XYZ file of C-alpha atoms in Angstrom:
651
model
C 19.635 -21.068 -9.396
C 19.070 -17.299 -10.240
C 15.439 -16.025 -12.326
C 17.703 -15.806 -15.193
C 18.764 -18.352 -15.459
C 15.592 -20.678 -14.178
C 13.519 -18.814 -17.010
C 16.114 -19.680 -19.556
C 14.697 -19.556 -23.388
C 12.094 -17.225 -21.974
C 14.649 -14.318 -21.992
C 16.840 -16.020 -25.228
C 15.170 -12.495 -27.358
C 16.881 -9.416 -25.167
C 16.430 -6.541 -27.022
C 19.777 -5.266 -28.470
C 18.973 -2.014 -29.357
C 20.620 0.049 -26.950
C 24.144 -1.951 -27.743
C 23.360 -0.905 -31.760
C 22.447 2.911 -31.329
C 23.942 3.914 -27.833
C 23.878 7.356 -28.227
C 19.558 7.667 -28.545
C 18.495 4.822 -26.260
C 18.858 4.509 -22.528
C 20.559 2.589 -21.576
C 18.518 -0.197 -19.315
C 19.422 -1.285 -14.850
C 21.704 -3.887 -14.519
C 18.561 -5.874 -12.293
C 15.978 -5.363 -15.393
C 15.805 -8.002 -18.104
C 13.117 -7.419 -20.423
C 11.527 -9.799 -23.166
C 10.136 -8.093 -25.968
C 10.205 -4.458 -25.113
C 11.592 -2.166 -27.675
C 14.216 -0.215 -27.016
C 13.635 3.011 -24.628
C 14.494 5.762 -26.203
C 15.862 8.575 -24.975
C 14.109 11.668 -25.998
C 11.397 9.778 -23.820
C 13.439 9.201 -21.175
C 14.383 13.231 -21.263
C 10.727 14.209 -21.704
C 9.067 12.235 -18.458
C 12.532 13.127 -16.698
C 10.634 15.883 -14.350
C 7.693 13.838 -13.832
C 9.854 11.318 -12.300
C 11.600 13.861 -10.066
C 8.689 14.353 -7.709
C 9.695 13.039 -3.723
C 7.610 12.624 -0.645
C 7.842 13.225 3.167
C 6.422 10.259 4.663
C 5.483 10.775 8.868
C 7.845 9.080 11.328
C 7.451 9.813 14.524
C 8.902 13.103 16.589
C 12.126 13.079 18.796
C 11.462 14.222 22.307
C 15.304 15.469 22.574
C 14.584 18.654 20.164
C 11.491 18.486 18.917
C 12.462 17.510 15.206
C 10.473 15.368 13.313
C 11.560 11.941 11.281
C 10.265 10.897 8.001
C 11.715 8.562 5.595
C 12.239 10.270 1.869
C 14.138 9.472 -1.308
C 17.313 11.835 -2.563
C 19.235 9.130 -4.584
C 17.815 4.894 -5.159
C 15.606 4.630 -2.411
C 13.952 6.035 0.800
C 15.788 7.110 3.338
C 15.680 8.284 7.263
C 15.493 12.287 7.310
C 14.858 14.545 10.866
C 13.819 17.970 10.110
C 14.336 19.885 13.193
C 11.922 23.236 12.462
C 9.118 24.106 9.132
C 10.946 24.386 6.803
C 14.211 23.604 7.128
C 16.492 21.371 5.624
C 15.532 17.443 5.393
C 18.983 15.891 6.852
C 19.185 12.488 5.519
C 20.846 9.722 8.662
C 20.529 6.590 7.459
C 22.838 5.782 4.079
C 21.435 2.109 3.142
C 21.308 0.821 -0.549
C 17.813 -1.094 0.418
C 14.856 1.518 0.681
C 13.956 2.007 4.886
C 10.379 0.998 5.165
C 10.205 2.735 8.630
C 11.638 3.858 11.977
C 10.687 4.518 15.529
C 13.175 6.871 17.850
C 12.840 5.749 21.401
C 9.882 7.864 23.693
C 11.282 9.538 25.822
C 14.557 9.876 25.703
C 15.662 10.484 21.534
C 18.937 8.143 22.002
C 17.956 5.328 20.253
C 16.323 4.630 16.606
C 15.104 0.920 15.166
C 14.348 0.686 11.008
C 12.829 -2.031 9.227
C 14.261 -2.993 5.863
C 14.063 -5.939 3.295
C 16.658 -7.334 1.025
C 15.957 -6.874 -2.466
C 12.092 -6.646 -1.487
C 12.252 -10.261 -0.945
C 9.671 -9.577 2.528
C 12.197 -10.922 4.931
C 12.403 -8.235 6.896
C 15.012 -7.366 9.182
C 15.383 -4.549 12.138
C 18.575 -2.873 12.553
C 19.531 -0.447 15.265
C 20.716 3.019 13.546
C 24.045 4.886 15.129
C 25.988 7.763 13.173
C 24.764 6.489 9.936
C 25.955 3.335 10.936
C 23.245 0.549 11.291
C 23.300 -2.569 13.058
C 21.236 -5.975 12.354
C 19.690 -6.513 15.816
C 17.620 -9.304 14.767
C 18.450 -12.594 12.533
C 18.702 -12.123 9.474
C 17.314 -14.751 7.764
C 13.203 -14.776 9.022
C 10.596 -12.199 8.619
C 10.470 -9.520 10.869
C 8.461 -7.096 12.843
C 8.897 -3.855 14.398
C 5.221 -3.696 17.423
C 5.941 -0.493 19.400
C 9.157 0.847 21.981
C 8.039 0.783 25.524
C 6.907 4.038 27.152
C 10.337 4.622 29.135
C 12.075 3.612 25.676
C 14.283 1.177 27.036
C 12.553 -1.995 24.863
C 11.237 -2.822 21.390
C 8.118 -5.395 21.218
C 8.217 -7.376 17.255
C 6.966 -10.561 15.984
C 9.051 -12.877 14.103
C 8.627 -15.792 11.904
C 12.193 -17.389 13.354
C 11.077 -20.219 14.992
C 9.670 -22.154 11.752
C 9.778 -19.320 8.595
C 5.822 -19.666 9.352
C 3.955 -18.446 12.150
C 4.146 -14.654 13.998
C 5.783 -15.378 17.193
C 5.899 -12.576 19.812
C 10.271 -10.762 20.811
C 11.334 -8.345 23.222
C 14.379 -6.841 23.656
C 16.548 -3.782 24.415
C 17.790 -2.469 20.867
C 21.136 -1.106 22.502
C 21.852 -5.078 23.623
C 20.444 -7.444 21.171
C 21.530 -10.401 23.134
C 18.804 -9.033 25.888
C 15.818 -10.470 22.910
C 13.887 -13.376 23.836
C 10.188 -14.845 22.800
C 7.493 -13.757 25.117
C 4.813 -16.092 23.369
C 5.178 -18.870 20.692
C 2.511 -18.730 18.739
C -0.065 -20.013 15.926
C -0.437 -17.772 12.881
C 1.283 -14.982 10.769
C -1.379 -12.673 11.684
C -0.120 -11.725 15.919
C 2.680 -8.647 16.597
C 3.171 -6.105 19.985
C 1.010 -2.943 19.405
C 1.134 -0.549 22.509
C 2.891 -1.280 25.940
C 1.813 -0.128 29.151
C 2.741 2.777 31.284
C 4.088 0.343 33.798
C 5.842 -1.936 30.865
C 4.317 -4.752 32.675
C 2.153 -5.044 29.840
C 0.868 -4.833 26.006
C -1.200 -5.108 24.000
C -1.280 -7.850 21.130
C -3.937 -8.026 18.011
C -4.221 -10.749 15.905
C -5.084 -9.963 12.036
C -6.687 -13.453 10.679
C -8.602 -11.033 8.285
C -9.901 -7.432 7.145
C -12.981 -8.660 8.619
C -11.509 -10.260 11.781
C -9.009 -10.091 14.411
C -9.384 -10.096 18.598
C -7.606 -8.179 20.843
C -5.159 -9.509 23.330
C -2.938 -8.166 26.587
C 0.206 -9.892 26.917
C 2.259 -10.247 30.740
C 6.088 -9.785 30.090
C 6.999 -11.595 32.315
C 5.376 -14.629 32.466
C 4.046 -14.299 28.240
C 0.237 -14.897 29.263
C -2.133 -14.042 26.591
C -6.096 -13.233 27.939
C -8.282 -11.946 25.400
C -10.116 -8.805 25.844
C -12.566 -8.989 23.121
C -15.936 -10.801 23.562
C -18.707 -10.961 21.367
C -18.807 -11.041 17.477
C -16.327 -11.360 15.323
C -15.398 -8.336 14.262
C -12.054 -5.591 12.583
C -9.750 -4.569 15.734
C -7.501 -1.760 14.893
C -4.694 0.673 15.853
C -4.509 -0.524 19.018
C -3.256 1.117 21.986
C -3.160 1.665 26.160
C -5.699 5.624 26.972
C -5.913 7.247 30.415
C -6.150 4.413 33.548
C -4.768 1.914 31.681
C -7.949 2.042 28.696
C -8.041 0.265 26.042
C -7.905 2.442 22.606
C -8.636 1.417 19.280
C -10.701 1.608 15.656
C -13.507 -1.369 15.484
C -15.949 -2.162 12.438
C -18.265 -4.143 16.159
C -22.366 -3.531 15.950
C -21.640 -0.989 13.044
C -21.464 -1.165 8.396
C -17.823 1.431 9.736
C -14.943 1.711 11.618
C -15.767 3.705 14.386
C -13.436 4.602 17.236
C -13.866 3.936 20.356
C -12.749 1.588 23.562
C -13.179 -2.277 24.858
C -14.764 -2.261 28.025
C -12.547 -4.406 30.550
C -15.265 -6.145 31.861
C -17.645 -7.564 29.284
C -15.192 -7.469 26.291
C -17.404 -4.737 24.213
C -16.550 -3.002 22.034
C -17.845 1.272 23.036
C -17.690 3.851 20.101
C -16.859 7.391 20.702
C -17.180 9.132 17.894
C -20.804 8.929 15.889
C -19.583 9.817 12.731
C -23.329 9.018 9.768
C -21.184 7.121 7.204
C -17.438 6.562 6.352
C -14.276 4.722 8.678
C -12.012 5.953 10.825
C -9.145 5.383 8.801
C -5.965 7.138 11.768
C -5.861 8.035 15.106
C -3.835 9.095 17.928
C -4.361 9.699 22.138
C -2.252 13.048 23.251
C -0.050 12.372 25.695
C -1.742 13.300 29.360
C -5.472 11.981 28.018
C -6.573 15.074 26.945
C -7.805 14.445 23.853
C -7.647 12.248 20.759
C -6.619 13.593 17.320
C -8.774 11.046 14.597
C -9.101 10.915 10.666
C -12.232 9.691 8.586
C -12.521 8.112 4.937
C -15.010 10.463 3.621
C -15.496 9.053 -0.232
C -12.080 8.835 -0.280
C -10.528 12.179 1.617
C -9.267 12.637 5.047
C -10.700 14.700 7.124
C -9.487 15.090 10.794
C -10.465 15.570 14.194
C -10.074 16.367 17.579
C -12.389 15.153 20.340
C -11.614 16.931 23.804
C -12.038 13.712 26.047
C -13.366 15.325 29.076
C -16.386 17.893 26.967
C -17.015 15.037 24.547
C -17.327 18.161 21.781
C -15.277 17.636 18.580
C -14.250 20.254 16.031
C -12.480 19.513 12.231
C -9.647 20.889 11.653
C -9.991 22.955 8.706
C -6.308 24.018 7.890
C -5.021 20.677 5.859
C -4.995 19.778 2.312
C -7.364 18.119 0.328
C -6.421 15.577 0.505
C -4.806 11.664 2.390
C -3.476 10.856 4.574
C -0.741 8.672 3.426
C -1.128 4.762 4.799
C 1.676 4.745 7.863
C 3.171 1.025 8.881
C 2.777 1.949 12.574
C 0.653 5.041 13.008
C -0.166 7.846 10.765
C -0.558 10.534 13.193
C 1.588 11.021 16.385
C 1.166 13.941 19.288
C 3.918 15.057 20.571
C 4.841 15.356 24.488
C 4.718 18.725 24.025
C 1.068 18.778 22.015
C 1.723 19.360 18.744
C 0.153 16.539 16.528
C 1.812 15.559 13.822
C 1.028 13.533 10.067
C 1.654 13.668 6.272
C -0.903 14.614 3.849
C -1.083 14.423 -0.150
C -2.862 14.927 -3.153
C -3.870 15.665 -6.167
C -1.241 19.726 -6.357
C 1.157 17.945 -2.990
C 3.560 14.881 -3.112
C 2.952 14.650 0.311
C 4.535 16.588 2.842
C 5.072 17.041 7.038
C 2.610 18.872 8.556
C 1.641 19.345 12.307
C -1.272 20.344 13.896
C -1.648 22.977 16.727
C -4.299 21.268 18.985
C -5.441 24.493 21.005
C -5.612 27.076 18.009
C -6.588 24.031 14.698
C -3.195 26.397 13.160
C -1.495 23.594 10.922
C 1.782 24.252 9.140
C 3.786 22.491 6.877
C 6.952 21.146 7.869
C 7.659 19.777 4.551
C 7.770 22.111 1.013
C 8.786 18.023 -1.007
C 9.860 19.020 -4.619
C 8.064 18.527 -8.043
C 10.799 17.923 -10.328
C 10.539 21.241 -11.068
C 6.450 21.224 -12.720
C 4.288 22.851 -10.856
C 1.901 20.897 -8.917
C -1.071 23.302 -9.068
C -1.769 22.487 -12.942
C -2.212 19.185 -11.595
C -5.589 17.865 -12.520
C -8.407 16.994 -9.682
C -10.050 13.981 -10.201
C -13.899 13.798 -10.741
C -15.760 10.406 -8.225
C -17.593 9.053 -10.726
C -20.937 7.062 -9.117
C -22.486 5.058 -11.003
C -24.698 1.392 -10.367
C -23.545 -2.160 -11.138
C -25.334 -5.435 -13.460
C -27.153 -5.793 -9.878
C -27.698 -3.014 -9.089
C -24.738 -2.017 -6.064
C -23.033 1.527 -6.321
C -19.622 1.634 -7.391
C -17.811 4.351 -7.625
C -14.141 6.124 -9.277
C -12.366 8.847 -9.853
C -11.735 10.580 -13.512
C -9.016 12.639 -13.594
C -9.450 14.051 -17.795
C -6.867 15.638 -20.381
C -7.059 19.555 -19.774
C -9.796 20.337 -23.277
C -8.226 23.295 -24.300
C -4.749 21.472 -25.044
C -6.429 17.915 -26.003
C -9.809 18.934 -27.719
C -12.025 16.365 -28.355
C -12.407 12.327 -27.030
C -9.456 11.170 -24.872
C -7.900 7.805 -25.111
C -8.600 6.254 -21.356
C -7.099 3.964 -18.914
C -8.880 2.464 -16.178
C -5.970 2.065 -13.125
C -7.177 -1.120 -10.991
C -6.248 -0.988 -7.073
C -4.162 -4.219 -5.469
C -5.706 -4.978 -2.634
C -8.437 -6.511 -3.156
C -8.953 -4.876 0.755
C -7.813 -1.423 -0.770
C -8.945 1.709 -1.720
C -8.080 4.155 -4.334
C -8.101 7.538 -3.343
C -7.312 11.427 -4.505
C -3.606 11.780 -3.985
C -0.703 12.265 -5.375
C -0.453 9.999 -7.932
C 3.005 11.076 -9.471
C 4.387 9.764 -13.197
C 0.661 9.347 -13.799
C 0.716 13.643 -14.432
C 2.700 12.498 -17.430
C -0.006 10.875 -18.641
C -2.817 13.899 -18.496
C -0.670 16.755 -18.926
C 1.623 15.792 -21.775
C 0.126 12.491 -23.243
C -3.431 13.761 -23.341
C -4.564 10.409 -21.567
C -7.595 10.843 -18.853
C -7.731 7.581 -16.222
C -10.532 5.857 -14.175
C -9.832 5.160 -10.680
C -12.430 2.427 -9.295
C -13.368 1.039 -6.075
C -14.922 -2.315 -6.971
C -17.350 -3.882 -4.510
C -14.059 -5.529 -1.829
C -12.760 -1.746 -1.958
C -12.551 -1.118 2.017
C -14.113 2.255 2.529
C -17.493 2.052 2.223
C -18.322 -0.586 4.980
C -17.834 -3.721 6.453
C -20.598 -5.011 3.563
C -18.701 -3.603 0.614
C -16.049 -4.579 1.415
C -17.151 -8.789 1.948
C -18.789 -8.850 -1.631
C -16.123 -10.326 -3.810
C -15.571 -12.624 -0.800
C -14.506 -16.134 -1.831
C -14.129 -17.920 -5.239
C -17.884 -17.765 -6.243
C -18.434 -13.838 -5.532
C -15.148 -12.945 -7.599
C -15.517 -12.233 -11.069
C -18.864 -9.814 -9.232
C -15.994 -7.524 -9.206
C -14.878 -7.806 -12.369
C -18.744 -7.120 -13.313
C -17.906 -4.190 -11.871
C -14.294 -3.539 -14.938
C -17.733 -4.484 -17.484
C -20.277 -1.871 -15.774
C -17.701 1.267 -15.666
C -16.714 0.213 -19.186
C -20.039 0.581 -19.881
C -20.972 3.811 -18.464
C -17.742 4.958 -19.090
C -18.682 4.684 -23.289
C -21.129 7.006 -23.176
C -19.405 10.116 -21.437
C -18.966 12.178 -24.973
C -15.475 13.552 -23.707
C -13.832 9.420 -23.806
C -12.545 7.937 -26.921
C -13.954 4.300 -25.739
C -12.358 3.111 -29.076
C -9.240 2.968 -27.269
C -9.646 2.209 -24.129
C -7.046 -0.146 -21.367
C -6.367 -1.567 -18.494
C -3.733 -0.872 -16.029
C -3.474 -2.720 -12.936
C -1.346 -3.583 -9.493
C -1.579 -6.779 -7.446
C -4.522 -8.126 -7.473
C -5.470 -4.960 -9.415
C -2.715 -6.933 -11.629
C -5.869 -10.089 -12.009
C -8.406 -7.674 -12.525
C -6.346 -6.257 -15.327
C -5.990 -9.931 -16.118
C -9.574 -10.579 -16.819
C -10.646 -7.353 -17.914
C -8.864 -8.767 -20.265
C -9.804 -11.700 -20.537
C -13.815 -10.877 -20.005
C -13.592 -6.713 -21.823
C -10.863 -8.276 -24.715
C -13.295 -6.668 -27.768
C -13.367 -3.182 -26.193
C -9.717 -2.611 -24.693
C -6.571 -1.546 -26.916
C -4.043 -2.948 -23.981
C -3.604 -4.145 -20.999
C -0.689 -3.619 -18.286
C -0.662 -5.856 -15.908
C 1.865 -5.421 -13.313
C 2.877 -7.989 -10.144
C -0.373 -10.101 -10.920
C -1.737 -12.627 -10.034
C -2.538 -15.611 -13.218
C -3.456 -18.253 -11.847
C -5.110 -18.708 -7.957
C -4.402 -22.143 -6.488
C -0.675 -22.071 -7.960
C -1.106 -17.891 -6.452
C -2.450 -19.494 -2.839
C -0.047 -22.436 -3.517
C 3.233 -20.134 -3.942
C 2.577 -17.601 -1.842
C 4.608 -17.156 1.384
C 3.593 -20.328 4.356
C 2.635 -17.016 7.024
C 0.019 -15.207 5.022
C -1.317 -18.104 2.611
C -4.092 -18.780 5.685
C -5.361 -14.586 5.364
C -4.978 -14.759 1.852
C -7.662 -18.291 1.286
C -9.919 -16.108 3.644
C -9.939 -13.399 1.013
C -10.060 -16.159 -2.328
C -10.914 -19.402 -1.247
C -8.709 -22.299 0.113
C -7.434 -24.755 -2.558
C -7.394 -27.788 -0.898
C -10.802 -27.956 -1.260
C -11.515 -29.976 -4.342
C -14.587 -27.846 -4.781
C -13.345 -24.333 -4.704
C -10.483 -25.614 -6.220
C -12.560 -26.348 -9.466
C -14.105 -22.824 -9.255
C -10.571 -21.304 -8.992
C -9.355 -22.889 -11.548
C -12.218 -21.300 -13.322
C -11.824 -18.117 -12.421
C -8.149 -17.937 -13.463
C -7.410 -16.055 -15.632
C -4.766 -18.181 -17.017
C -7.551 -21.126 -18.030
C -8.928 -18.541 -20.743
C -5.634 -17.027 -21.848
C -7.114 -17.778 -25.311
C -9.474 -15.209 -25.169
C -6.999 -12.222 -24.677
C -6.401 -10.320 -28.059
C -4.985 -7.520 -26.558
C -1.323 -6.753 -26.052
C -0.185 -7.074 -22.557
C 2.439 -5.430 -20.840
C 3.899 -7.793 -18.149
C 5.560 -6.482 -14.779
C 7.440 -8.236 -12.438
C 9.612 -9.291 -9.443
C 12.382 -11.917 -9.003
C 12.342 -12.405 -5.475
C 7.973 -11.381 -4.733
C 6.834 -13.735 -1.824
C 3.541 -12.698 -3.093
C 2.626 -13.014 -6.065
C 6.138 -15.210 -7.446
C 7.646 -14.433 -10.780
C 6.224 -17.764 -12.039
C 2.239 -16.208 -12.183
C 4.015 -13.853 -14.896
C 5.659 -16.033 -16.767
C 2.539 -18.559 -17.484
C 0.476 -16.424 -18.692
C 3.244 -14.774 -20.345
C 3.476 -18.909 -21.757
C 0.349 -19.000 -23.063
C -0.896 -16.059 -24.337
C 2.804 -16.334 -26.724
C 1.238 -19.734 -27.161
C -2.435 -18.221 -28.400
C -0.427 -16.311 -30.831
C -0.563 -12.626 -28.715
C 1.585 -10.559 -28.045
C 3.095 -10.290 -23.721
C 6.257 -7.277 -23.461
C 7.775 -8.775 -20.206
C 9.552 -6.603 -17.397
C 11.491 -8.633 -15.089
C 14.015 -6.441 -11.865
C 15.379 -9.162 -10.475
C 16.092 -7.125 -7.333
C 12.847 -6.271 -6.550
C 9.399 -8.582 -4.178
C 5.967 -7.224 -5.042
C 6.233 -3.931 -6.676
C 9.746 -1.815 -7.763
C 11.205 0.255 -4.709
C 14.883 0.743 -6.061
C 14.497 4.503 -8.171
C 16.212 2.798 -11.087
C 13.990 -0.078 -11.430
C 10.719 2.411 -11.064
C 11.849 4.734 -14.163
C 12.431 1.862 -16.526
C 9.066 -0.022 -16.347
C 7.378 4.010 -16.239
C 9.446 4.078 -19.416
C 8.360 0.767 -20.550
C 4.481 1.545 -19.973
C 4.407 5.329 -21.665
C 6.321 3.926 -24.298
C 2.347 0.696 -24.304
C 0.605 3.428 -24.166
C 2.029 5.177 -27.029
C 1.900 2.190 -28.819
C -1.618 1.229 -28.355
C -3.511 4.484 -27.287
C -2.735 6.800 -29.350
C -0.806 4.918 -33.011
C 3.149 5.521 -32.044
C 5.366 2.721 -32.962
C 8.660 2.759 -31.264
C 11.174 3.698 -33.867
């Protein structure tokens, strides 16, 4: 039964204004179902259009055959693969899928085969494909969840993980993508966090990571022929990520072992101890890449949200900062966000308030930075965008917390301005001074300020901080952090405390609901996107391959004591305390936070006499990725904020 049929009477009141006034109302995408949402005026579409036409270029790797870059960007409805032959050259599209491509990787050394990863309808049952002259050939089973791991150094085969055996556990597989019949399991495992990260130079060994939580992972070496796994790390549990073979068969990785912050270093093969090779006094190392000749390593630190790139000479130990990049963020990437080409060039992407996300290269000798792409911003001048101010305060218990405040131009918008508090997901995520896309419309055209907080449990501020919200008994401390921010922002002379609202995505959507239950009297509205409404039903219904990982963070609903607390702190339990209008958006195929989480909250709020607008995209999963759906939800959001914060009701 389809989601449309399943929700039954809930969608009996679909807006029909579009049919009545076709010349003034924007058409709704076929996969979008709305309930309680006013029709979208074409005037709003026209006003916002430039803000929705920006694109970004995500660096994916180098092509050793012709020294071009592989990137992903969007010219149609979804992100697709493109090549760029030289700085400033045309972005030549090479994949033409209807679904968004998540990532792609060229065979090293040869560049003759490209493997990419995508799902259908946002369900996250990812498949691997071989790309041949624009034609995609499925090389995995088409049903289970598959995750690309690594190419072998000679470009002969790939390693990846798959849940095909039972739908839950991620086993390890190896395949020559030129001949899918070579596909075979090399290790049968228990748990959903396993994958192959890198192959040794000979291809006889592989590094394997088993990620159990944001705080814990284990590192193994796989004998490819026998399937035998040998654990490499020893000692206290710690976080390990981005593992790679280095010179002389060394194992390089990022870890917080022995430190509050994540450092770059190596694993001692004898003792299993982590030996740091970077000594940043504060902040996490977020990304790194080794030069193929072993001469240097390039790495980035996350300094209060800003990416700072360094080059470490492995012979002398000298560290040189790269200063020519935009002051912004290296966007999250599947696999390595930085790659060093065989000829030494360093490739990566950067985004900031004034750069929508573009590909750059760095000369490791001169440190000269070259911009390879100049992504469009809808005809708008990105240099005019507002840059945020870092706000730091003490929370209810004295813990320091921070966030980024974007203020509209006071000359254009004098007086106290309304504010939206936009809470990130994760919860092991972090708001950083990135490109904010359509949110620039709020600032530049509506005069609405934006605050993006990093409450306790956010990454980027050390291991202690990320663990402060773990489990059901400390979960609401992060909600109290929002209460502390509300109190502090109410004292800001540029903001109007009578016009505050909250916005949030995924875990931030839970925070959105929770803020609306605890602080409704201080808000005008709440826009909660793919949000958890009840922790117990969420844990029961999220996909099995990720359930144990989420139990580590939120609590175990199978334990009676924890279950009782999870029910108590769930926003659904306190839905009667929500006194502000809600906008709820969800994906019909969401494997993480099922659409049922939205349905039960909407039902409860309306039963209490409350207002709830609802947007459902039947062909999307966890967050919308098809442009037509993204745009429509954006228009609904702008309509919602104009009514709730500016008092402009739609006609």
